[in-house]
CSV table of C-alpha atoms in Angstrom, one decimal:
chain,number,residue,atom,x,y,z
E,1,UNK,CA,4.4,1.6,25.9
E,2,UNK,CA,4.8,-2.0,24.9
E,3,UNK,CA,7.8,-3.2,22.9
E,4,UNK,CA,8.0,-6.7,21.4
E,5,UNK,CA,11.4,-7.6,19.9
E,6,UNK,CA,10.1,-10.9,18.6
E,7,UNK,CA,7.0,-9.5,16.8
E,8,UNK,CA,8.9,-6.2,16.1
E,9,UNK,CA,6.2,-3.7,17.2
E,10,UNK,CA,6.0,-0.7,19.5
E,11,UNK,CA,2.7,0.2,21.0
E,12,UNK,CA,2.5,3.8,22.2
E,13,UNK,CA,-0.1,3.8,24.9
E,14,UNK,CA,-2.0,7.1,25.1
E,15,UNK,CA,-4.2,7.2,28.3
E,16,UNK,CA,-8.0,6.7,28.0
E,17,UNK,CA,-7.9,5.6,24.3
E,18,UNK,CA,-8.6,1.9,24.8
E,19,UNK,CA,-4.9,1.1,25.4
E,20,UNK,CA,-5.5,-1.0,28.5
E,21,UNK,CA,-7.6,-3.3,26.5
E,22,UNK,CA,-5.0,-3.4,23.7
E,23,UNK,CA,-2.3,-4.2,26.2
E,24,UNK,CA,-4.3,-7.0,27.8
E,25,UNK,CA,-5.1,-8.6,24.4
E,26,UNK,CA,-1.4,-8.5,23.4
E,27,UNK,CA,-0.1,-9.6,26.8
E,28,UNK,CA,0.1,-13.3,25.9
E,29,UNK,CA,2.6,-12.5,23.2
E,30,UNK,CA,5.2,-11.7,25.9
E,31,UNK,CA,5.4,-15.4,27.0
E,32,UNK,CA,6.3,-16.4,23.4
E,33,UNK,CA,9.1,-13.8,23.2
E,34,UNK,CA,12.5,-15.0,24.4
E,35,UNK,CA,13.5,-11.3,25.0
E,36,UNK,CA,10.7,-10.9,27.5
E,37,UNK,CA,12.6,-12.5,30.4
E,38,UNK,CA,15.7,-10.3,30.3
E,39,UNK,CA,13.4,-7.3,29.7
E,40,UNK,CA,11.4,-8.3,32.8
E,41,UNK,CA,14.6,-8.4,34.9
E,42,UNK,CA,15.7,-5.0,33.6
E,43,UNK,CA,12.3,-3.6,34.4
E,44,UNK,CA,12.5,-5.0,38.0
E,45,UNK,CA,16.0,-3.6,38.4
E,46,UNK,CA,14.8,-0.2,37.2
E,47,UNK,CA,11.9,-0.3,39.6
E,48,UNK,CA,14.2,-1.2,42.5
E,49,UNK,CA,16.5,1.6,41.7
E,50,UNK,CA,13.7,4.2,41.6
E,51,UNK,CA,14.0,4.2,37.8
E,52,UNK,CA,17.4,5.8,38.0
E,53,UNK,CA,19.0,3.4,35.5
E,54,UNK,CA,16.5,4.2,32.7
E,55,UNK,CA,16.1,0.5,31.8
E,56,UNK,CA,12.3,0.7,31.2
E,57,UNK,CA,10.1,2.6,28.7
E,58,UNK,CA,7.2,3.9,30.9
E,59,UNK,CA,3.6,2.8,30.3
E,60,UNK,CA,2.5,6.2,28.9
E,61,UNK,CA,5.9,7.2,27.3
E,62,UNK,CA,5.8,9.2,24.1
E,63,UNK,CA,7.2,7.7,21.0
E,64,UNK,CA,10.1,10.2,21.0
E,65,UNK,CA,11.4,8.5,24.1
E,66,UNK,CA,11.8,5.2,22.2
E,67,UNK,CA,13.3,7.0,19.2
E,68,UNK,CA,15.9,8.7,21.3
E,69,UNK,CA,16.8,5.6,23.4
E,70,UNK,CA,16.7,2.8,20.8
E,71,UNK,CA,19.3,2.3,18.0
E,72,UNK,CA,18.1,4.1,14.9
E,73,UNK,CA,17.9,1.2,12.6
E,74,UNK,CA,16.1,-0.9,15.2
E,75,UNK,CA,13.6,1.8,15.9
E,76,UNK,CA,12.9,2.3,12.2
E,77,UNK,CA,12.4,-1.4,11.7
E,78,UNK,CA,9.6,-1.6,14.3
E,79,UNK,CA,5.9,-1.3,13.4
E,80,UNK,CA,4.9,1.6,15.6
E,81,UNK,CA,1.2,2.2,16.4
E,82,UNK,CA,-1.1,4.1,18.8
E,83,UNK,CA,-4.8,4.7,19.3
E,84,UNK,CA,-6.4,8.2,19.7
E,85,UNK,CA,-9.8,9.4,20.8
E,86,UNK,CA,-12.1,12.4,20.2
E,87,UNK,CA,-10.8,15.0,22.7
E,88,UNK,CA,-14.2,16.0,24.0
E,89,UNK,CA,-15.1,12.3,24.7
E,90,UNK,CA,-11.6,11.7,26.2
E,91,UNK,CA,-12.1,14.5,28.8
E,92,UNK,CA,-15.4,13.0,29.9
E,93,UNK,CA,-13.8,9.6,30.2
E,94,UNK,CA,-10.9,11.1,32.2
E,95,UNK,CA,-13.3,12.8,34.6
E,96,UNK,CA,-15.1,9.6,35.4
E,97,UNK,CA,-11.8,7.7,35.8
E,98,UNK,CA,-10.4,10.2,38.2
E,99,UNK,CA,-13.7,10.4,40.1
E,100,UNK,CA,-13.8,6.6,40.4
E,101,UNK,CA,-10.2,5.8,41.1
E,102,UNK,CA,-8.5,9.0,42.4
E,103,UNK,CA,-11.2,11.3,43.7
E,104,UNK,CA,-8.6,13.2,45.7
E,105,UNK,CA,-7.4,14.7,42.4
E,106,UNK,CA,-10.8,16.3,41.7
E,107,UNK,CA,-9.6,19.3,43.7
E,108,UNK,CA,-13.0,19.7,45.3
E,109,UNK,CA,-14.7,20.1,41.9
E,110,UNK,CA,-17.4,17.5,41.8
E,111,UNK,CA,-19.2,18.3,38.5
E,112,UNK,CA,-17.7,17.8,35.1
E,113,UNK,CA,-18.0,21.4,34.0
E,114,UNK,CA,-16.4,22.8,37.2
E,115,UNK,CA,-13.6,20.2,37.1
E,116,UNK,CA,-12.9,20.9,33.4
E,117,UNK,CA,-12.6,24.7,33.9
E,118,UNK,CA,-10.2,24.1,36.9
E,119,UNK,CA,-8.3,21.4,35.0
E,120,UNK,CA,-7.7,23.6,32.0
E,121,UNK,CA,-6.8,26.7,34.0
E,122,UNK,CA,-3.2,27.5,33.0
E,123,UNK,CA,-2.7,28.9,36.5
E,124,UNK,CA,-3.4,25.6,38.2
E,125,UNK,CA,-0.4,23.9,39.7
E,126,UNK,CA,0.8,20.9,37.7
E,127,UNK,CA,-0.4,17.5,38.9
E,128,UNK,CA,0.7,14.4,36.9
E,129,UNK,CA,-2.4,12.3,37.3
E,130,UNK,CA,-4.6,15.1,36.0
E,131,UNK,CA,-2.3,16.3,33.3
E,132,UNK,CA,-1.9,13.0,31.5
E,133,UNK,CA,-5.2,13.8,29.8
E,134,UNK,CA,-4.2,17.4,29.3
E,135,UNK,CA,-1.2,16.5,27.2
E,136,UNK,CA,-2.0,16.6,23.5
E,137,UNK,CA,-2.4,13.2,22.0
E,138,UNK,CA,-0.3,14.3,19.0
E,139,UNK,CA,2.6,14.8,21.4
E,140,UNK,CA,2.8,11.1,21.8
E,141,UNK,CA,3.1,10.6,18.0
E,142,UNK,CA,5.8,13.0,17.0
E,143,UNK,CA,9.6,13.3,17.2
E,144,UNK,CA,11.6,16.3,18.3
E,145,UNK,CA,11.1,17.9,14.9
E,146,UNK,CA,7.3,17.6,15.0
E,147,UNK,CA,7.2,14.8,12.5
E,148,UNK,CA,4.7,11.9,13.0
E,149,UNK,CA,6.8,8.8,13.4
E,150,UNK,CA,4.2,6.1,14.2
E,151,UNK,CA,3.2,3.9,11.3
E,152,UNK,CA,-0.4,3.5,12.2
E,153,UNK,CA,-2.9,5.6,14.1
E,154,UNK,CA,-6.0,3.7,15.2
E,155,UNK,CA,-9.1,5.3,16.6
E,156,UNK,CA,-11.0,4.5,19.8
E,157,UNK,CA,-14.2,5.0,17.8
E,158,UNK,CA,-13.5,1.9,15.7
E,159,UNK,CA,-11.2,0.1,18.2
E,160,UNK,CA,-12.0,-3.5,17.1
E,161,UNK,CA,-11.6,-2.9,13.4
E,162,UNK,CA,-8.3,-0.9,13.8
E,163,UNK,CA,-7.0,-3.5,16.3
E,164,UNK,CA,-7.6,-6.2,13.7
E,165,UNK,CA,-5.6,-4.1,11.2
E,166,UNK,CA,-2.7,-3.9,13.8
E,167,UNK,CA,-2.8,-7.7,14.4
E,168,UNK,CA,-2.7,-8.3,10.6
E,169,UNK,CA,0.4,-6.0,10.3
E,170,UNK,CA,2.0,-7.8,13.3
E,171,UNK,CA,1.2,-11.2,11.7
E,172,UNK,CA,-1.0,-12.7,14.4
E,173,UNK,CA,-4.6,-13.7,14.6
E,174,UNK,CA,-6.5,-10.9,16.4
E,175,UNK,CA,-7.4,-11.9,20.0
E,176,UNK,CA,-10.7,-10.6,21.5
E,177,UNK,CA,-10.4,-7.2,23.1
E,178,UNK,CA,-11.4,-7.3,26.7
E,179,UNK,CA,-13.6,-4.4,28.0
E,180,UNK,CA,-11.2,-2.8,30.5
E,181,UNK,CA,-12.0,0.0,32.9
E,182,UNK,CA,-15.4,1.0,31.5
E,183,UNK,CA,-17.3,3.6,33.4
E,184,UNK,CA,-20.7,2.4,34.3
E,185,UNK,CA,-22.1,5.7,35.5
E,186,UNK,CA,-21.4,7.9,32.4
E,187,UNK,CA,-23.8,8.9,29.7
E,188,UNK,CA,-23.1,7.5,26.3
E,189,UNK,CA,-23.2,10.8,24.5
E,190,UNK,CA,-20.3,12.9,25.6
E,191,UNK,CA,-21.9,16.0,24.1
E,192,UNK,CA,-24.5,16.1,26.8
E,193,UNK,CA,-21.7,17.0,29.4
E,194,UNK,CA,-20.8,20.2,27.6
E,195,UNK,CA,-22.1,23.7,27.4
E,196,UNK,CA,-21.0,25.9,24.5
E,197,UNK,CA,-18.4,27.5,26.7
E,198,UNK,CA,-16.8,24.3,27.9
E,199,UNK,CA,-16.9,22.7,24.5
E,200,UNK,CA,-14.9,25.8,23.3
E,201,UNK,CA,-12.4,25.4,26.1
E,202,UNK,CA,-11.6,21.9,24.8
E,203,UNK,CA,-11.5,23.1,21.2
E,204,UNK,CA,-8.9,25.7,22.1
E,205,UNK,CA,-6.7,23.6,24.3
E,206,UNK,CA,-6.7,20.6,21.9
E,207,UNK,CA,-6.7,22.5,18.7
E,208,UNK,CA,-3.7,20.7,17.2
E,209,UNK,CA,-5.2,17.3,18.0
E,210,UNK,CA,-8.5,18.3,16.5
E,211,UNK,CA,-6.8,19.6,13.3
E,212,UNK,CA,-4.2,16.8,12.8
E,213,UNK,CA,-6.5,13.9,13.8
E,214,UNK,CA,-9.6,15.3,12.1
E,215,UNK,CA,-12.0,15.3,15.0
E,216,UNK,CA,-15.1,17.4,15.5
E,217,UNK,CA,-17.5,18.0,18.5
E,218,UNK,CA,-20.3,16.5,16.4
E,219,UNK,CA,-19.1,13.3,14.9
């Protein structure tokens, strides 16, 4: 999550949706924001305290965290945005990310299909680094009553165009988006990773995302 008091925006960062590139592109705005420096000190104090003073909005916090913590009028005045991704494609991206950077979390399941079945098994013990991509994307966009409270939902599938729209709303010239954390060993077509059975597993688990965000297995 990225909060800018000067430019009055709140970026809700859903994992594996291009958010690292968006954060990197907007990073320079921090140095122009006089609020950044006290926010940085609060963040460091929070880190040193083991985050027991709740002075920081975590990187992948849901929008409801900001709504509950920030003053109501201030929260309502912010331009709140997020990016989402086709759930089937997101699971392929998550698999490659874990295999590349945290292979110990594969649980001994080296192929995508075996890993996905294990990952979506409701009996599997919870592990945070796996379950960030199990959480519904729409959970990041809604408040406690289930109402979508972000103002703009961009799509990974048209990242550059939607990021330009975000920058226009913020009132800045759109900087170039860097290509962050791209997997070099994955196939371009996510559908090639799936059997009918595993595609249906994702369809069931992410049914609300698919319905609310209007995604399909075949784009």
